[in-house]
mmCIF file of C-alpha atoms in Angstrom:
data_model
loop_
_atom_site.group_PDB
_atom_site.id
_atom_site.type_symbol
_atom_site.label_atom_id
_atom_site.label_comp_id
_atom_site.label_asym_id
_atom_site.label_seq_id
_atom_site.Cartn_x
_atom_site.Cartn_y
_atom_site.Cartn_z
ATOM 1 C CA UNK A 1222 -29.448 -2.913 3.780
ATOM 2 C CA UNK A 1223 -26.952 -1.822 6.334
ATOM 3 C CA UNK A 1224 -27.110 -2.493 9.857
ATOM 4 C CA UNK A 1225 -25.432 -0.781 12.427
ATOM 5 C CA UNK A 1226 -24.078 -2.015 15.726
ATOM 6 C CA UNK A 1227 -23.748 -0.184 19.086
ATOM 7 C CA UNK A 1228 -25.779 2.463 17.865
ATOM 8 C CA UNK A 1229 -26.387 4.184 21.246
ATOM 9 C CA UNK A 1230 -23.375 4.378 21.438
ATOM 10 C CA UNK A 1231 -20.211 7.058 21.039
ATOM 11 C CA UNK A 1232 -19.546 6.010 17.443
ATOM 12 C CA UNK A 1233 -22.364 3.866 16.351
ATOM 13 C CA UNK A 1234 -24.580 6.637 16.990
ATOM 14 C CA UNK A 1235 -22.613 8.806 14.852
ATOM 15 C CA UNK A 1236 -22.715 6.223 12.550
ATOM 16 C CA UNK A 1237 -26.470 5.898 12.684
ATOM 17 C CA UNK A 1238 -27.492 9.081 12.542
ATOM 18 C CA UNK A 1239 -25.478 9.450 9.611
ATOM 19 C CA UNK A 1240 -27.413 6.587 8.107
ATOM 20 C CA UNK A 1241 -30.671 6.959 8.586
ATOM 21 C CA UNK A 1242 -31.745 4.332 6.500
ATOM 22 C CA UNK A 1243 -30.040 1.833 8.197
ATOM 23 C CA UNK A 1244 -31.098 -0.994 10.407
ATOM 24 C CA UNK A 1245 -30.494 0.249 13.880
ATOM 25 C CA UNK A 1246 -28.676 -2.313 16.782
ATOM 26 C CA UNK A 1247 -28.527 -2.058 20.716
ATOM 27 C CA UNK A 1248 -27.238 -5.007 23.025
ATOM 28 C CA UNK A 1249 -31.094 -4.767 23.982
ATOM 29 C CA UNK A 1250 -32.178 -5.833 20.715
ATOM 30 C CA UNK A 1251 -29.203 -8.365 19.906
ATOM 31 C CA UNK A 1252 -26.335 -9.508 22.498
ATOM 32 C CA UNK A 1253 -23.256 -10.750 20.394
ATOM 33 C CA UNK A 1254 -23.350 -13.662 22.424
ATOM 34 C CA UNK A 1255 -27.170 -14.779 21.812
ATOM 35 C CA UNK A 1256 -26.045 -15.843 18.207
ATOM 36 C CA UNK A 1257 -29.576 -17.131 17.347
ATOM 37 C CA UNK A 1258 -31.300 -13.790 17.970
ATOM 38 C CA UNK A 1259 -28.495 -11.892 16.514
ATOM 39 C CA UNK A 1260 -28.967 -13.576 13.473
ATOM 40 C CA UNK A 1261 -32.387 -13.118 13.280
ATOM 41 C CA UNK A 1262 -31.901 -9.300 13.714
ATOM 42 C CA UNK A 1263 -29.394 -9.248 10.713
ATOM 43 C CA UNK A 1264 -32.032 -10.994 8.253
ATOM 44 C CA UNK A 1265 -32.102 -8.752 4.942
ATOM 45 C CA UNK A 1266 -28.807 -7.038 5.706
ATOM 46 C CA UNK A 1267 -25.855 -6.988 3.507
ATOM 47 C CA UNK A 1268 -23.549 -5.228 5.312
ATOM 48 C CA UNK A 1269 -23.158 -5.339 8.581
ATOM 49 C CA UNK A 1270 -21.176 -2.362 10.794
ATOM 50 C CA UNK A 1271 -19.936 -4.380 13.581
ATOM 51 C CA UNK A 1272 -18.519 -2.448 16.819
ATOM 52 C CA UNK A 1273 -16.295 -4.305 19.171
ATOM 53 C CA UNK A 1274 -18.084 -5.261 22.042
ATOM 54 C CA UNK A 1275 -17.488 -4.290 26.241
ATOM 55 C CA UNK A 1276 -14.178 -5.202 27.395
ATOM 56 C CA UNK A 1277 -15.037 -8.677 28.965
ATOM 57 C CA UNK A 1278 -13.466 -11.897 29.911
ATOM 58 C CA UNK A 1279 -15.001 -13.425 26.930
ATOM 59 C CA UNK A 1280 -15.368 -10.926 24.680
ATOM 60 C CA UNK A 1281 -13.504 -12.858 21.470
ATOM 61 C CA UNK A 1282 -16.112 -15.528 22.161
ATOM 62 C CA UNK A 1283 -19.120 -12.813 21.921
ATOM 63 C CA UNK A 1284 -17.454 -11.267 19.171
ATOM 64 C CA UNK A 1285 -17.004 -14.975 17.199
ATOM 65 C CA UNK A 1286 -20.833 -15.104 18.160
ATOM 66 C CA UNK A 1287 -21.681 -11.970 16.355
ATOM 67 C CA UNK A 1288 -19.665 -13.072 13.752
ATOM 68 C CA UNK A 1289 -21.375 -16.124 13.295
ATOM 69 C CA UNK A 1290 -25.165 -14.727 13.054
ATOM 70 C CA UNK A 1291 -23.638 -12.767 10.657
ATOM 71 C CA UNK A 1292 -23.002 -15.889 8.420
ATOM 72 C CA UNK A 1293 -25.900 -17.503 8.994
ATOM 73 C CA UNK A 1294 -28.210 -14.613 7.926
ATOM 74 C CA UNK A 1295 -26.222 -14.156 4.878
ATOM 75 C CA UNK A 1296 -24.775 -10.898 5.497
ATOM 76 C CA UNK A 1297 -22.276 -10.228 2.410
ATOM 77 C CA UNK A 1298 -19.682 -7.907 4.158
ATOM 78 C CA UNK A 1299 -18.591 -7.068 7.620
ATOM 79 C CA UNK A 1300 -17.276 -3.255 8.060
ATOM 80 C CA UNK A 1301 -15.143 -4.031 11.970
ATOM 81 C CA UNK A 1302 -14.330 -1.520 14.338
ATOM 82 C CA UNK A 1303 -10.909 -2.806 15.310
ATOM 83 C CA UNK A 1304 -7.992 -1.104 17.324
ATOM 84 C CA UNK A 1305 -4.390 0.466 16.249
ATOM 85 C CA UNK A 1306 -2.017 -2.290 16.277
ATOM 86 C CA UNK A 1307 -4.167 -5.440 16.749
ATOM 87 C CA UNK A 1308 -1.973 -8.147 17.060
ATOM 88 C CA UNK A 1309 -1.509 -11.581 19.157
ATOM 89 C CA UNK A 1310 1.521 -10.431 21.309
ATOM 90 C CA UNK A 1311 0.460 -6.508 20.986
ATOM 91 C CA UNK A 1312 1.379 -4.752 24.538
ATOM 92 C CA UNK A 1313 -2.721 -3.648 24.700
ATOM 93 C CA UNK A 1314 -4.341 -6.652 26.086
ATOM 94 C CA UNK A 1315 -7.797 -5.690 24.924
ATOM 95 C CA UNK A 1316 -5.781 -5.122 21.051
ATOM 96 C CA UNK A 1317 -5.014 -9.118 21.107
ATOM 97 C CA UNK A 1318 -8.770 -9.904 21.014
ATOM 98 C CA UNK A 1319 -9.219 -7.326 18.347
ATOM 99 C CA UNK A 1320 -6.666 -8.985 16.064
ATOM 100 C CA UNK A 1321 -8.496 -12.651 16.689
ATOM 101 C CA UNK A 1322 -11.520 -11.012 15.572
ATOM 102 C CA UNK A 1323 -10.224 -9.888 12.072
ATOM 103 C CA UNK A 1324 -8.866 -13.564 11.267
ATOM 104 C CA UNK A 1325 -12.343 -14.884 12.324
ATOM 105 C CA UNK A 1326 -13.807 -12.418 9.754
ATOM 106 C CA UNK A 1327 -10.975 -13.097 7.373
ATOM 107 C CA UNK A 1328 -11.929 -17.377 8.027
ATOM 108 C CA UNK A 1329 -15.826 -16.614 6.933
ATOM 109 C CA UNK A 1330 -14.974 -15.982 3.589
ATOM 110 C CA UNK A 1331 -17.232 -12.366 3.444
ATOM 111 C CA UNK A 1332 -15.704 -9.169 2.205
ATOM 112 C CA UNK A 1333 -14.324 -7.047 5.311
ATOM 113 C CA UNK A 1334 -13.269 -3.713 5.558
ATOM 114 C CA UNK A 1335 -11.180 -3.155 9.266
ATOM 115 C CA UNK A 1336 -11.181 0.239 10.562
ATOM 116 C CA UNK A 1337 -8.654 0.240 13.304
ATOM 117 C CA UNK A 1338 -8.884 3.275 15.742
ATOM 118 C CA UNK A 1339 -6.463 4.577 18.054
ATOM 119 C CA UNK A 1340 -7.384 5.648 21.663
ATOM 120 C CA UNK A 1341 -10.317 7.963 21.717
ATOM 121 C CA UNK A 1342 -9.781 12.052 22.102
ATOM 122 C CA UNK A 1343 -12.605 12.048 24.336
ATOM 123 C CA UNK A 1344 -11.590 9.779 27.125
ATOM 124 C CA UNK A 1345 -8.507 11.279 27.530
ATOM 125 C CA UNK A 1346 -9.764 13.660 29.922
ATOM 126 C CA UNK A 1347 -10.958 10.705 32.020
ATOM 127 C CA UNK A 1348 -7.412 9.248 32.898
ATOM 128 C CA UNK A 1349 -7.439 11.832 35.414
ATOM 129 C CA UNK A 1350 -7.900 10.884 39.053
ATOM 130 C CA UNK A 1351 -10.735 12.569 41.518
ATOM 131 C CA UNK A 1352 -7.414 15.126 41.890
ATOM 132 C CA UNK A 1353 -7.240 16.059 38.656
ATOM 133 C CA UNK A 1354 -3.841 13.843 37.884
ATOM 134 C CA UNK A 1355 -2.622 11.469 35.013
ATOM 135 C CA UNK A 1356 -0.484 8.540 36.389
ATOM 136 C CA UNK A 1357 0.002 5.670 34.416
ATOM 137 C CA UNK A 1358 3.525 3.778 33.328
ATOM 138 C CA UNK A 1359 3.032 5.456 29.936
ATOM 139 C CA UNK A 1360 6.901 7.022 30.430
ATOM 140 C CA UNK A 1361 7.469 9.551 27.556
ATOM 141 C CA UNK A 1362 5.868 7.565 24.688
ATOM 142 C CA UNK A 1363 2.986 9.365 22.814
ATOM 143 C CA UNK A 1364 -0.512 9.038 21.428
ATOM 144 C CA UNK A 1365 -2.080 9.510 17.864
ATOM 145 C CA UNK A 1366 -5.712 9.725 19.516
ATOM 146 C CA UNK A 1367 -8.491 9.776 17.255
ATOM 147 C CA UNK A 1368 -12.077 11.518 17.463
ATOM 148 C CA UNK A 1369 -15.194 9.810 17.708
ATOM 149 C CA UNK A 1370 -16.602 12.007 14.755
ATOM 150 C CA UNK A 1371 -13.668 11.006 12.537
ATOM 151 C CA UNK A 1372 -13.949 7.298 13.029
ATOM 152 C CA UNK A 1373 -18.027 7.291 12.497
ATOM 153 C CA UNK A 1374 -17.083 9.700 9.478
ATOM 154 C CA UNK A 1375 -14.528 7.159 8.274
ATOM 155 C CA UNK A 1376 -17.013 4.214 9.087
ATOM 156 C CA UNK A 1377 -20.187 6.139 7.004
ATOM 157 C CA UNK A 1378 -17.447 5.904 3.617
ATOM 158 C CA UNK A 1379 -16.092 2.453 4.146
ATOM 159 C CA UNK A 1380 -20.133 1.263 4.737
ATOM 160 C CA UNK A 1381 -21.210 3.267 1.691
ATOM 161 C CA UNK A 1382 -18.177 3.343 -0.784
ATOM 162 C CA UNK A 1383 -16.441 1.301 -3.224
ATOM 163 C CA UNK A 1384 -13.333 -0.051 -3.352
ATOM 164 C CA UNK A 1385 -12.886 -0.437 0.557
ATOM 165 C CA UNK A 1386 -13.257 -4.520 0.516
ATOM 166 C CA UNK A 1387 -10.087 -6.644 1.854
ATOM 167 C CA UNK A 1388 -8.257 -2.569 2.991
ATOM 168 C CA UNK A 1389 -7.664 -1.995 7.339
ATOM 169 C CA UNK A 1390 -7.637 1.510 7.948
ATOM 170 C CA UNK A 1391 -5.605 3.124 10.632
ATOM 171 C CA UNK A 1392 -7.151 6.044 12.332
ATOM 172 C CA UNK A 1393 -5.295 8.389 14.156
ATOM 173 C CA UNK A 1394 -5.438 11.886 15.216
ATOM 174 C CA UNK A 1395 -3.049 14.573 13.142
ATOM 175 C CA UNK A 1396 -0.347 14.539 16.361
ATOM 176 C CA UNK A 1397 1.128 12.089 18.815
ATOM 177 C CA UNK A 1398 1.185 13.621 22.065
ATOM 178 C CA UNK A 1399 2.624 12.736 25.044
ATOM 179 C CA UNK A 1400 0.788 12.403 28.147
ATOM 180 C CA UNK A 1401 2.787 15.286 29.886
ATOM 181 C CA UNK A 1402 1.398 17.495 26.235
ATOM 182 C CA UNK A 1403 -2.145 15.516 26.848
ATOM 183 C CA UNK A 1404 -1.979 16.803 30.737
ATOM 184 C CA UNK A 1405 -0.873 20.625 29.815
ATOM 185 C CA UNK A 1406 -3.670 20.960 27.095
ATOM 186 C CA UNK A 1407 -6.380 19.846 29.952
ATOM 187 C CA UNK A 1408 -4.963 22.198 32.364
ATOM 188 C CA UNK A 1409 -3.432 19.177 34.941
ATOM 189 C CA UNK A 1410 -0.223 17.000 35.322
ATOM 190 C CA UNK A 1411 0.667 13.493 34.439
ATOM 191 C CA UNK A 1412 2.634 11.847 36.819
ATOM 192 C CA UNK A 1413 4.531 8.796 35.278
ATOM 193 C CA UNK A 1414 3.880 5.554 37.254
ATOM 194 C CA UNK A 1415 5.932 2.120 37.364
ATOM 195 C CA UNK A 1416 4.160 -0.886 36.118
ATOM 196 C CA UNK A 1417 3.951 -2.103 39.816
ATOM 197 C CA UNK A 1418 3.086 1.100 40.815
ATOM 198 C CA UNK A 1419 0.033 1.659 38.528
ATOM 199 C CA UNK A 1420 -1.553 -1.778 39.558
ATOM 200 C CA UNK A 1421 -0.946 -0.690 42.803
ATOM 201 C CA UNK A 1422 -2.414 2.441 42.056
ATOM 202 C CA UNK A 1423 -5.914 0.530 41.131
ATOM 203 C CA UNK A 1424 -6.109 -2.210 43.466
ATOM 204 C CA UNK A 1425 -8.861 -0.605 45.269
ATOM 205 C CA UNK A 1426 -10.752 -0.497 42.243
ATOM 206 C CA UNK A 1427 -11.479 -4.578 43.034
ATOM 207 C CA UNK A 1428 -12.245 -4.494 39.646
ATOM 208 C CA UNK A 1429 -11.492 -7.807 37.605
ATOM 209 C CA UNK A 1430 -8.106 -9.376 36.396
ATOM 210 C CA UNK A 1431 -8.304 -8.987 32.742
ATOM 211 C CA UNK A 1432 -9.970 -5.674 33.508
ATOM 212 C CA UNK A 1433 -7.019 -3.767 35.413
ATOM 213 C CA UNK A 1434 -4.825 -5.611 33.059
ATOM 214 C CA UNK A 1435 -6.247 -3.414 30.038
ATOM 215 C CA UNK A 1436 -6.151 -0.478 31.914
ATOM 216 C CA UNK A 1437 -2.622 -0.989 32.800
ATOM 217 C CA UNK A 1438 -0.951 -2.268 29.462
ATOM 218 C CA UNK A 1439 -2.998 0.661 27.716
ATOM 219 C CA UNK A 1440 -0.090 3.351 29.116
ATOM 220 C CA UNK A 1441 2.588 0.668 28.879
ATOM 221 C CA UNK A 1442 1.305 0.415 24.812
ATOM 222 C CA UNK A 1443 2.026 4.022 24.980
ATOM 223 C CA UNK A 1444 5.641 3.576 26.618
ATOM 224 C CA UNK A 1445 6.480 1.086 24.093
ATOM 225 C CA UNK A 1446 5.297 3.311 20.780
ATOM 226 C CA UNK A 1447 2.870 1.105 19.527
ATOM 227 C CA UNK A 1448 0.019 4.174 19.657
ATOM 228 C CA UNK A 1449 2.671 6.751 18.121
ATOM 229 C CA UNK A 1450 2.113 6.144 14.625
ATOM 230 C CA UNK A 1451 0.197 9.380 12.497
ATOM 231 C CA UNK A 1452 -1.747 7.749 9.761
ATOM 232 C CA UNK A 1453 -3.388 10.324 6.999
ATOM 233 C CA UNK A 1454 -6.345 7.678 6.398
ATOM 234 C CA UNK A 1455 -8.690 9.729 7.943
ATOM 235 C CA UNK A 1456 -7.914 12.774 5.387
ATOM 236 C CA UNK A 1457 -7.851 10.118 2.461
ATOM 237 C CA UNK A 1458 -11.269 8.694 3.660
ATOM 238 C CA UNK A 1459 -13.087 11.930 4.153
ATOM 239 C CA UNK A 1460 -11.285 14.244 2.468
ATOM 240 C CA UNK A 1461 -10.448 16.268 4.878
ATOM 241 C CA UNK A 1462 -7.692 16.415 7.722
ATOM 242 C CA UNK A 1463 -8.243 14.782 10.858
ATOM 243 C CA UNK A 1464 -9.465 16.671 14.227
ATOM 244 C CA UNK A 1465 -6.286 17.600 15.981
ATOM 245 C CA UNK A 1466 -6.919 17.121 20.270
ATOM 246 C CA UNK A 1467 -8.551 20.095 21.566
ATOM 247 C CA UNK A 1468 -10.342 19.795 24.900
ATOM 248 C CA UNK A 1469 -13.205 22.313 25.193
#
């Protein structure tokens, strides 16, 4: 039995519909962080499809959570949906918790597969201000963003193949663009802010701390070239070339 996670979701849904025999999860029927009813939801399953959780203040903690039902309902293997990079002093602040994640899976003892994703071709459209504008401190660096149909693709053969147990993944798109290439191919501009600038820039947001602080050291992960890198996993997964970035 596989179980999916997130599967309203952008790529869990892919994922589930691909999979139709799989055990289907929503935060409705299983928060990460209620471990006891997360483990009951994983009872029978032997691989588990886990999906990185919200962007929170405590989101390694919900994550560890998850990680832990998965344990104590005996799941076998955990297939994680990780990000490009994931390190503890990566420039992405959300990345960090990403990389704490995989040596919690790696501390369990249970077979892992870690698909790590790059930025998603679909939001890129939504860096753009109400006036149509891309500013973030981003400079000239560039981005190998990935589809949402590639990484459920990628995640359907790593859940359902051999050979995939103790491998991390890196999926990318087939180009790194720059933001001023992102901006031309939507039809608007990117203006390049300063790092003080682009908090500036989202202070009236009130949104939290940790919050703008993603936001922020996404672009400046794109200044420093730590999103740059093409990867042909994608191709060698599905066998067949990754979705270059083509707004419709």
């Amino acid at each position: 039995m596989i179980a999916v996670t997130g599967s309203s979701g952008q790529v869990g849904g892919r994922v589930a519909a691909a999979l139709p025999e799989a055990r289907r999860l929503t935060r409705k029927d299983a928060a990460y962080r209620d471990t006891p009813r997360m483990r009951q939801a994983l009872d029978g399953v032997g691989t588990l499809f886990l999906v990185s959780g919200r962007e929170s203040a405590d989101r390694l903690a919900e994550h560890r959570s998850a990680v832990d039902a998965a344990v104590g309902a005996g799941v076998q293997r955990i297939v994680y949906l990780s990000f490009t990079g994931a390190a503890p002093d990566c420039t992405f602040t959300f990345g960090r918790d990403h990389w704490y994640t995989e040596q919690y899976i790696r501390e369990t003892g249970l077979g892992w597969t870690f698909l790590r994703d790059n930025l998603y071709q679909e939001m890129l459209p939504m860096l753009a201000g109400p006036d149509g504008v891309i500013r973030g401190p981003a400079g000239d660096g560039r981005v190998a963003a990935v589809s949402y149909d590639d990484i459920a693709a990628c995640a359907v053969v790593a859940l359902t193949g051999a050979g995939h147990d103790g491998r991390t993944y890196d999926l990318t798109g087939p180009e790194a663009l720059s933001l001023h290439e992102v901006a031309a191919r939507l039809g608007i501009r990117y203006v390049p802010e300063t790092v003080e600038e682009a908090y500036a820039s989202r202070a009236h947001y009130n949104a939290p701390a940790f919050e703008v602080a993603g936001w922020v050291s996404s672009y400046e992960a794109i200044a420093a070239g730590e999103l740059a890198a093409v990867s042909d996993d994608v191709e060698r997964l599905t066998g067949r070339p990754a979705k270059p970035f083509s707004p419709r």
